PDB file of C-alpha atoms in Angstrom:
ATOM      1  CA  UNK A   1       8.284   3.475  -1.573  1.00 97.00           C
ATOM      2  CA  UNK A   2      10.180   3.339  -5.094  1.00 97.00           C
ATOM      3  CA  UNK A   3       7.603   2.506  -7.881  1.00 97.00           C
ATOM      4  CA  UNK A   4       9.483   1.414 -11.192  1.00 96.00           C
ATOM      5  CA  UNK A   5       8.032   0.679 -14.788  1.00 94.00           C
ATOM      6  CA  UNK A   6      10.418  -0.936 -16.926  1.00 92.00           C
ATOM      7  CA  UNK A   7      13.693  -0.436 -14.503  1.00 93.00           C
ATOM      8  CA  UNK A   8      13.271   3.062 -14.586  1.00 97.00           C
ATOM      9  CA  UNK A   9      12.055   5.099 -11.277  1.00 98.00           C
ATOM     10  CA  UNK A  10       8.551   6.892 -11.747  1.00 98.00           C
ATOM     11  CA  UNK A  11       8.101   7.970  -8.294  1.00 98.00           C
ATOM     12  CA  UNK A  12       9.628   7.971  -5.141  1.00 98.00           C
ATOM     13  CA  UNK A  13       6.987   8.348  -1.778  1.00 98.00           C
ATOM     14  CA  UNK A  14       7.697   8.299   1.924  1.00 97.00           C
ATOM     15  CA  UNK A  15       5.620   5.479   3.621  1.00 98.00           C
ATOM     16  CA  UNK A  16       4.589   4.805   6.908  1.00 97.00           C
ATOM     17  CA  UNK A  17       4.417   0.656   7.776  1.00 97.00           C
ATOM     18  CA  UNK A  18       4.231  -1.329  11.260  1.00 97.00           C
ATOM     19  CA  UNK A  19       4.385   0.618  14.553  1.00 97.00           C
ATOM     20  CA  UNK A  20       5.482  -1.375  17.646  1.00 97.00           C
ATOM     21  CA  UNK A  21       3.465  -4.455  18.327  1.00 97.00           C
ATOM     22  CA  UNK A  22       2.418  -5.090  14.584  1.00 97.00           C
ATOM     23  CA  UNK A  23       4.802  -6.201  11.640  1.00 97.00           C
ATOM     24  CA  UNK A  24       4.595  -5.488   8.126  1.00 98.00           C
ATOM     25  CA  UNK A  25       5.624  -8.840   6.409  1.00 97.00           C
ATOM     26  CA  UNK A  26       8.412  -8.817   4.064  1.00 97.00           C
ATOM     27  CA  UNK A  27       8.720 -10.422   0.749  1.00 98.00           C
ATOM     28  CA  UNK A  28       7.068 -10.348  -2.878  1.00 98.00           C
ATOM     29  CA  UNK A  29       3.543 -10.566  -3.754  1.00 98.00           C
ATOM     30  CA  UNK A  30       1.273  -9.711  -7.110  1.00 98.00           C
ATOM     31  CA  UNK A  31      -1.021  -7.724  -5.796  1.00 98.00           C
ATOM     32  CA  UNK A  32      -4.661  -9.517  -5.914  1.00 98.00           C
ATOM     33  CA  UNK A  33      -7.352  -7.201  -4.853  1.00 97.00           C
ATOM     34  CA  UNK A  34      -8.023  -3.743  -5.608  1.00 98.00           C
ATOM     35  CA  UNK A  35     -10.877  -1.048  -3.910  1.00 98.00           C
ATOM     36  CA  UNK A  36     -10.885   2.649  -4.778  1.00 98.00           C
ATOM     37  CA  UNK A  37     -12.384   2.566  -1.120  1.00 98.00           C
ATOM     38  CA  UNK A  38     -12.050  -0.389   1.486  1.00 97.00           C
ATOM     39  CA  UNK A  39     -13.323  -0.048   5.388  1.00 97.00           C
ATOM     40  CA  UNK A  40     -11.152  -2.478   7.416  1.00 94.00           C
ATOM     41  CA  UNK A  41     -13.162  -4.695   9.653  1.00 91.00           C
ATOM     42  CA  UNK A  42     -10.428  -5.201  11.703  1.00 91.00           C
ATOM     43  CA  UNK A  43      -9.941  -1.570  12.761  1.00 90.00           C
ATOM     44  CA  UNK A  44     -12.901  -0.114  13.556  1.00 91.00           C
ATOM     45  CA  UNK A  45     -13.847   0.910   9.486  1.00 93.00           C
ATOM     46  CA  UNK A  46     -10.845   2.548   9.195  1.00 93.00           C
ATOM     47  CA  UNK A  47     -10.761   3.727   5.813  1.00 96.00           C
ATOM     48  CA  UNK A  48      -8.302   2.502   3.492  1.00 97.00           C
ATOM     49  CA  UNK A  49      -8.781   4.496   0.531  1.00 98.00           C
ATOM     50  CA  UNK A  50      -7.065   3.075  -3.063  1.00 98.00           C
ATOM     51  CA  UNK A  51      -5.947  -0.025  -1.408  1.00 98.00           C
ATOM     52  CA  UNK A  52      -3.924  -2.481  -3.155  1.00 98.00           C
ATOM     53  CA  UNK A  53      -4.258  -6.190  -1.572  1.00 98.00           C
ATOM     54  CA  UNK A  54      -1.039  -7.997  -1.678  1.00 98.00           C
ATOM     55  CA  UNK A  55      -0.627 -10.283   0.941  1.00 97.00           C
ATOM     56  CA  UNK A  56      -3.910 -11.576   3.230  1.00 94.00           C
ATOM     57  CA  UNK A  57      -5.092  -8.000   4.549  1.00 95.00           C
ATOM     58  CA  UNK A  58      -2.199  -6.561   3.767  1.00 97.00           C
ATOM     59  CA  UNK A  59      -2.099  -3.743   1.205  1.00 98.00           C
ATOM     60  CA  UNK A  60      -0.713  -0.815   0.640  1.00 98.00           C
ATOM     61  CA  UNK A  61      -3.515   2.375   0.746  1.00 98.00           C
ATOM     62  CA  UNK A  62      -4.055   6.018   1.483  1.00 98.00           C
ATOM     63  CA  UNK A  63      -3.878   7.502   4.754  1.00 96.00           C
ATOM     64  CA  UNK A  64      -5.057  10.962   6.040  1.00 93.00           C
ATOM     65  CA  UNK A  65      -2.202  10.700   8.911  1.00 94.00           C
ATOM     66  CA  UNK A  66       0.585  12.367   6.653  1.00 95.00           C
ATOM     67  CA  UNK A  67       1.888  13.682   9.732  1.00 96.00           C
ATOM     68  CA  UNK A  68       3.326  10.013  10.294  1.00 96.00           C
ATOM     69  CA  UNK A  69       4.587   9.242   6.568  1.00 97.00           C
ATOM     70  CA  UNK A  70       8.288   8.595   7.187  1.00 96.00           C
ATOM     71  CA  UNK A  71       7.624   6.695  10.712  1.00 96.00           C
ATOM     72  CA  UNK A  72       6.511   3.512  11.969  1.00 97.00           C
ATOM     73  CA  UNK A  73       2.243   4.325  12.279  1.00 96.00           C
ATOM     74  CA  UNK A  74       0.268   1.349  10.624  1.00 96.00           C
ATOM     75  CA  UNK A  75      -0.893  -2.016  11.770  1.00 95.00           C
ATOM     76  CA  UNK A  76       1.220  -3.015   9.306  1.00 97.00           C
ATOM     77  CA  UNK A  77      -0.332  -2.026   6.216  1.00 97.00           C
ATOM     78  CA  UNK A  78       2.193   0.202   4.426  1.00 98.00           C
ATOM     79  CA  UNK A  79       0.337   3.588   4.129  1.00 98.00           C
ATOM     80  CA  UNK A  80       0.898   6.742   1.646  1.00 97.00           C
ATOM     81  CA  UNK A  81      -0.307  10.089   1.115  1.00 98.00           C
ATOM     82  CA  UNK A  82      -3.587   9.427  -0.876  1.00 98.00           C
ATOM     83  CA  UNK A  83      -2.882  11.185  -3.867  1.00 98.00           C
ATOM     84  CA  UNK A  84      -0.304   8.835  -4.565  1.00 98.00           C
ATOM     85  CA  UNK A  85      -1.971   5.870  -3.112  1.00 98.00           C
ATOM     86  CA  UNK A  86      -4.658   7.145  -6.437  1.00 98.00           C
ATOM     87  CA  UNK A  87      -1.747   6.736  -8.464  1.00 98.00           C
ATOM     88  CA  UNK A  88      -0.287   3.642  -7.710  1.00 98.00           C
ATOM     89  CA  UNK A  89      -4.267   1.965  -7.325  1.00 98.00           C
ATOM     90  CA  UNK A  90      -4.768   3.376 -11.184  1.00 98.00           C
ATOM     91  CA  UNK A  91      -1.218   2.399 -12.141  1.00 98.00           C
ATOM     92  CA  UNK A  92      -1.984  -0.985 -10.693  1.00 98.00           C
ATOM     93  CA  UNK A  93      -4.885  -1.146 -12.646  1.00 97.00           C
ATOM     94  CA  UNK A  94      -3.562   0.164 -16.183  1.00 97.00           C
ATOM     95  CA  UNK A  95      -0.948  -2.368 -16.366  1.00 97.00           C
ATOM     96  CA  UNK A  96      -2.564  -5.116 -14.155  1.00 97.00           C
ATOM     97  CA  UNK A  97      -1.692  -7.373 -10.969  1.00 96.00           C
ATOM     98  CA  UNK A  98      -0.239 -10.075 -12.682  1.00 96.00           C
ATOM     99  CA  UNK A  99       2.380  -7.400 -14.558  1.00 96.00           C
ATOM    100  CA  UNK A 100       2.944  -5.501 -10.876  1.00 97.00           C
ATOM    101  CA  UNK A 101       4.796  -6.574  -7.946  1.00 97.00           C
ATOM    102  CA  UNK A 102       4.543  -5.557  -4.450  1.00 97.00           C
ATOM    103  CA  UNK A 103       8.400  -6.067  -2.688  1.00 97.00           C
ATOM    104  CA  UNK A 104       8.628  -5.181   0.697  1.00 97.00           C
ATOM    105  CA  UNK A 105      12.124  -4.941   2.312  1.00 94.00           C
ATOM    106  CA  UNK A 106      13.484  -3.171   5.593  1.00 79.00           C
TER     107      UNK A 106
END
C-alpha cells in the first residue's frame, strides 16, 4: 500500500488482500465510513480495528495476522499491520473522505 499527500510518498506498507475464493474489487472509491473498532458480522466478529469503508464492506483495517502481510489472507478486505492501519484511519480523518481516495490495483 503507497499512501501519498500531495504527490509525494508518506508511507509505503505491505498488505495482505483476497485469498483464493474471495476477490478484493478493484477501482477508486472515497472512503465513506470510518470505526476506530468495527466487528464484522459477516465473519464471525472478526475484529477490524481502524477500518476505513470504501466500497460496500470493503475497507481497508488492522489485522493481528502480520505473519500473512505480503500474501493473499483476507476475504477481501485489504488488511495492514495495525499501527499503520491507526495511521491511515487518523490520516483519513485529519484531511477527510471527500479529500482521500482509496485506489486499488493488482
Amino acid at each position: 500500500m503507497t499512501v501519498t499527500r500531495y504527490g509525494q510518498v508518506i508511507h509505503e506498507w505491505r498488505v495482505s488482500t483476497a485469498r483464493k475464493g474471495y476477490i478484493t474489487p478493484r477501482g477508486e472509491w472515497r472512503p465513506y465510513r470510518t470505526h476506530v473498532m468495527w466487528h464484522s458480522r459477516k465473519y464471525d466478529m472478526a475484529p477490524m480495528p481502524y477500518a476505513v469503508f470504501y466500497d460496500g464492506g470493503y475497507a481497508v483495517h488492522g489485522t493481528t495476522a502480520v505473519s500473512r502481510l505480503g500474501t493473499p489472507a483476507s476475504h477481501g478486505c485489504v488488511r495492514l499491520m495495525t499501527a499503520n492501519a491507526k495511521i491511515f484511519h487518523d490520516l483519513v480523518k485529519e484531511v477527510g473522505p471527500g479529500n482521500t481516495r482509496v485506489v486499488v490495483t493488482n
